[in-house]
Amino acid sequence: MPNIGKEIEQLREQLHHHNHQYYVLNEPLISDFDFDQLMHQLTELEKQYPEFNDSNSPTQRVGSDLNKDFEQVKHVNPMLSLGNTYNEEEISDFYARVSKQLMEAPFEIVCELKYDGTAIGLTYENGKLVRGVTRGDGVQGDDVTANVKTIKSIPLQLKGDYPEKFEIRGEIFLPHKGFNRLNETRVESGEAPFANPRNAASGSLKMQNSAQVAKRPLDCFLYYMLGENLPSNLHSENLELARQWGFKIPSHIKDCKSIAEVIEFIQYWDEERHNLPYDIDGIVLKVNSLDQQRSLGFTAKSPRWAISYKFKAEQGYTKLKSVTFQVGRTGAVTPVANLEPVFLAGTTVQRASLHNADIIGSLDLHENDMVYVEKGGEIIPKIVGVDDSVRDSSAAKIEFIESCPECDTALIRIEGEAAHYCPNTDACPPQVKGRIEHFIARKAMNIDGLGIETIDLLYKSGFVKNVADLYELHPMQLTSLERMGEKSANNILSGLEESKQVVFARVLFALGIRYVGETVAKKLCSAFKNIDALMGASLEQLIDVDEIGPQIAQSVLEYFSNDQNRLLLNRLKDLGLQFELSEEEQSQHSNKLEGLSFVVSGSFASFSRDELKGLIEKNGGKNLSGVSSKTNYLVAGDKIGPSKLAKAEKLKVAIISEDDFKQMIDN
Ligand code: IVH
């Protein structure tokens, strides 16, 4: 067929168009089924004719399962933040300052909503999305192009009369609906929910597997265009044009000609924001004329032509009913305030975190106090103040408890730490259960079929008191549990059996040693190779390991010096769990690169950057993110950043190729 190329092009155009109708305009023209059909046709053709591959094809939005770490990219124009204002007076000051600097010339202020997500800079060349970079430190950010491409409202191919090259900035966010759905599935699978949509959005954008990002319902509003050849001298007109090229430009924008109009916009949205399907945390004011923007210029941190107005966090006023104390997996005791229900920023609040004894003390909290609550960055709101003017003089002060509410053991407080702990690690129920729950979690042993509720039943029935007991469960014990059929029981048993193949690093993480998270567990496994060597390690040997400090080392020593823990480990070993690096893992390990530091940059023929970095670590070397006098080698790939190269030359750092590197580890 001579015209395959054309056919593919037409399909792509149709799909880009329908994608825009659906995700940007909210006006689908065809059914989901028909859309999927077109997508299927295109996927098949692309498979058959790979010579027509295009990284901006609509088929690329599903992302890729290849884990990819992010290259640091310098922003062409630094990504600055905005100055904040909190009241009308400060807005008036801003207005007066602008007017004075513009020698009293007339000016317009564009008011926009301040989207509460994570900032992104998108670069387009010849109508194609070529790069998406996060804010980072404002000077350079992470190249997250592969992830950005999975966000359906971001156009991969523009239409109409766009400039040849420009950057457009905006905010990637999660609408409430998508956020709630995401958290529900996380909780169901035993993962911690995200604290708020902003954290969820920035966490999603930083995931290394773009196929996973594609599953997150992210969205993106664009609000700022940069470039040397922009079509209009007005910010508002440039945004309108960008809308025609296919971008999702917010519709709640107002061109204001007086400060009264600005204040009106702010007051309107202070109320109305609660009806939006996504979070905003303020209003952004921008001088509309680009000429005037240029004449106003920038301070070191932010533009003089723009400012943000931040909404006050909503406060609730309610009565403290009681304070209860919760014990977590590590034995830390957290005080929680139980409140008379109060409606606050969209939800009813009945509980607030009090964090620790110091916070209770500084609030001077008394029984039945009337308190002010606010929703901060966390899911659980916090008490920000107490109204002592209405306090009953007989009300008793709230004191922190002295013994564990679960097992009555006297609590301890570690010097330098704010938290109280229950030291009864071996028998305090929430600690015992918490450790088992941590052990079976997805990122740890990932045991199929076993969830928090079953653990609760197994613990209550006395069948399981520690993680080793799980592996000695009898099928009859399982089927004797409430609502547990034979099929589910078998599923759990085979899940347990399979978990015996889980690699050493994850087993070590699963043990739940304080401060030993996933990364630390990996480092310890690479350094000591097996559990006996790790158990025998001294404080100095532990601290010698890259990124292991005294606090972690001390906690590891404490864990292994406990007799109960040693007994447990022996049982787990006898049961057949992995307590050493596999032969495959071992064979990839050496100390050929010990004491050497590397910077990896560019792309390589035989491995991904991540694989290369992995090889460096496995051979005892250390990865650095930037070239400095401490760098021994710069491994230079294709399209290496010119600044890294120049710096390496200046500092006389050895620059080696992929092949040179292979030789270093092969010999
Ligand atoms: S304009 C130089 N417009 O707020 C001005 N920013 O503190 C560039 N933001 O990093 C920013 N909504 O992530 C602009 N309508 C809006 C915005 C907005 C949210 C964020 C953005 C920026 C931060 C500034």
XYZ file of C-alpha atoms and ligand atoms in Angstrom, residues 80-82 112-115 118-119 135 170-171 223-224 284 286 298 303 305-306, ligand 1:
44
model
C 10.170 32.162 39.484
C 7.563 32.172 42.186
C 5.106 34.935 42.992
C -6.767 34.434 37.365
C -7.378 31.610 39.793
C -4.319 30.238 41.570
C -4.415 26.521 40.886
C 2.436 21.432 40.594
C 3.989 23.808 38.054
C 9.930 23.788 38.429
C 0.792 25.913 33.736
C -0.291 23.788 36.620
C -1.579 30.261 32.280
C 1.653 31.852 31.056
C -3.071 35.637 40.707
C -0.868 40.004 36.313
C 11.764 41.157 38.099
C 8.139 39.333 38.823
C 4.292 42.706 37.343
C 2.439 39.914 39.124
S 1.902 32.764 36.858
C 6.161 34.574 36.743
N -0.589 31.998 37.146
O 1.774 29.676 41.643
C 4.762 34.176 37.039
N 1.059 30.957 38.505
O 3.970 31.136 43.419
C 4.540 32.745 36.826
N 0.186 29.183 39.969
O 4.858 28.472 40.553
C 3.399 32.165 37.508
N -1.923 29.355 39.333
O 2.846 27.023 40.107
C 0.686 31.830 37.574
N -2.843 31.406 37.251
C -1.569 31.239 37.656
C -1.209 30.277 38.642
C 0.123 30.177 39.049
C -1.066 28.709 40.119
C 1.361 28.707 40.735
C 2.552 28.390 39.888
C 3.679 29.205 40.441
C 3.162 29.631 41.769
C 3.684 31.006 42.104
